[in-house]
Amino acid sequence: MLFHWSLNSYLEYGELPLYVNTVFPGEQPENQLHDHGESVELVLVAGGEAIHWETPYHARICKGDILLIHPEVIHGYQNSETLKLKNITFRPRHLSLPLMDTSSMPF
């Protein structure tokens, strides 16, 4: 089953369209495929390791890795019991900051 994560559900009206959260070991759902709609997710692997699935690819990730997840990309994690993440989710077109176009960056 696919879970559609919405940035709007974490923000109050008028807030900066940016959400930062920490996922501690044991909190990341196993095999839960999801996307982030129009949002970009920057994932900082702060500890542990896991397998990151981004249909149809997968890769082992570990502390020190950084992932850039493009809008509407379906992804999830396996073997994530030890994984600690810092997630930064944002909509580039709604930020009034000069940002590099993330759509041209490789995944």
Short mmCIF file of C-alpha atoms in Angstrom, two decimals:
data_model
loop_
_atom_site.label_atom_id
_atom_site.label_comp_id
_atom_site.label_asym_id
_atom_site.label_seq_id
_atom_site.Cartn_x
_atom_site.Cartn_y
_atom_site.Cartn_z
CA MET A 1 0.00 0.00 0.00
CA LEU A 2 1.26 3.45 -0.95
CA PHE A 3 1.21 6.25 1.63
CA HIS A 4 0.99 9.79 0.27
CA TRP A 5 2.76 12.16 2.69
CA SER A 6 1.57 15.78 2.54
CA LEU A 7 3.65 18.71 3.76
CA ASN A 8 0.42 20.64 4.39
CA SER A 9 -0.59 18.26 7.17
CA TYR A 10 2.47 19.36 9.20
CA LEU A 11 2.22 23.13 8.66
CA GLU A 12 -0.03 25.90 9.93
CA TYR A 13 -1.41 28.33 7.37
CA GLY A 14 1.20 30.91 6.40
CA GLU A 15 4.19 29.00 7.81
CA LEU A 16 7.40 28.60 5.86
CA PRO A 17 6.86 25.57 3.55
CA LEU A 18 9.65 23.62 5.21
CA TYR A 19 9.46 20.73 7.68
CA VAL A 20 12.37 19.19 9.61
CA ASN A 21 12.07 16.02 11.69
CA THR A 22 14.23 13.34 13.25
CA VAL A 23 13.47 9.64 12.83
CA PHE A 24 15.08 7.62 15.62
CA PRO A 25 16.19 3.96 15.39
CA GLY A 26 13.18 1.66 15.33
CA GLU A 27 10.74 4.40 14.22
CA GLN A 28 11.09 4.08 10.44
CA PRO A 29 8.30 1.81 9.14
CA GLU A 30 9.62 -1.21 7.26
CA ASN A 31 8.55 -1.60 3.62
CA GLN A 32 6.15 1.37 3.74
CA LEU A 33 6.33 2.84 0.27
CA HIS A 34 5.46 6.51 0.19
CA ASP A 35 5.90 9.72 -1.75
CA HIS A 36 5.93 13.39 -0.79
CA GLY A 37 3.66 14.86 -3.45
CA GLU A 38 5.06 18.18 -4.70
CA SER A 39 7.74 18.29 -1.99
CA VAL A 40 11.45 17.53 -2.15
CA GLU A 41 12.94 15.53 0.71
CA LEU A 42 16.56 15.90 1.76
CA VAL A 43 17.50 12.92 3.94
CA LEU A 44 20.59 13.04 6.16
CA VAL A 45 21.55 9.60 7.50
CA ALA A 46 22.65 10.40 11.06
CA GLY A 47 23.23 6.83 12.19
CA GLY A 48 22.76 3.15 11.50
CA GLU A 49 22.09 1.61 8.13
CA ALA A 50 19.27 0.31 5.93
CA ILE A 51 18.27 -0.45 2.37
CA HIS A 52 16.62 2.49 0.61
CA TRP A 53 14.15 1.57 -2.15
CA GLU A 54 13.38 4.07 -4.86
CA THR A 55 11.37 2.21 -7.48
CA PRO A 56 12.94 0.34 -9.25
CA TYR A 57 16.34 0.91 -7.58
CA HIS A 58 17.69 0.06 -4.16
CA ALA A 59 20.90 0.87 -2.30
CA ARG A 60 22.46 0.31 1.12
CA ILE A 61 22.65 3.57 3.05
CA CYS A 62 24.59 4.33 6.22
CA LYS A 63 25.69 7.17 8.50
CA GLY A 64 27.01 10.11 6.52
CA ASP A 65 24.93 9.48 3.40
CA ILE A 66 22.67 12.20 2.00
CA LEU A 67 19.68 11.43 -0.21
CA LEU A 68 17.74 13.86 -2.39
CA ILE A 69 14.23 12.54 -3.09
CA HIS A 70 12.45 14.33 -5.93
CA PRO A 71 8.72 15.14 -5.85
CA GLU A 72 6.31 12.22 -6.35
CA VAL A 73 9.11 9.62 -6.23
CA ILE A 74 7.90 6.45 -4.51
CA HIS A 75 10.41 5.20 -1.95
CA GLY A 76 10.80 3.34 1.34
CA TYR A 77 13.22 1.50 3.63
CA GLN A 78 14.06 -2.09 4.59
CA ASN A 79 16.23 -3.42 7.42
CA SER A 80 15.96 -0.01 9.09
CA GLU A 81 16.02 -1.03 12.77
CA THR A 82 19.24 0.92 13.46
CA LEU A 83 18.53 3.82 11.10
CA LYS A 84 18.51 7.41 12.38
CA LEU A 85 17.46 10.12 9.91
CA LYS A 86 17.16 13.88 9.74
CA ASN A 87 14.53 14.70 7.11
CA ILE A 88 14.12 18.13 5.58
CA THR A 89 11.02 18.39 3.40
CA PHE A 90 10.24 21.48 1.35
CA ARG A 91 8.62 22.83 -1.80
CA PRO A 92 11.29 24.71 -3.75
CA ARG A 93 8.79 26.80 -5.72
CA HIS A 94 7.20 28.10 -2.49
CA LEU A 95 10.43 29.22 -0.83
CA SER A 96 11.39 32.82 -1.51
CA LEU A 97 15.07 31.92 -1.49
CA PRO A 98 17.37 31.59 -4.50
CA LEU A 99 17.77 27.81 -4.69
CA MET A 100 19.49 25.64 -7.24
CA ASP A 101 16.94 23.81 -9.37
CA THR A 102 16.73 20.46 -7.56
CA SER A 103 14.92 18.88 -10.50
CA SER A 104 18.18 18.80 -12.45
CA MET A 105 20.13 17.03 -9.69
CA PRO A 106 20.67 13.26 -10.02
CA PHE A 107 18.97 10.89 -7.57
#
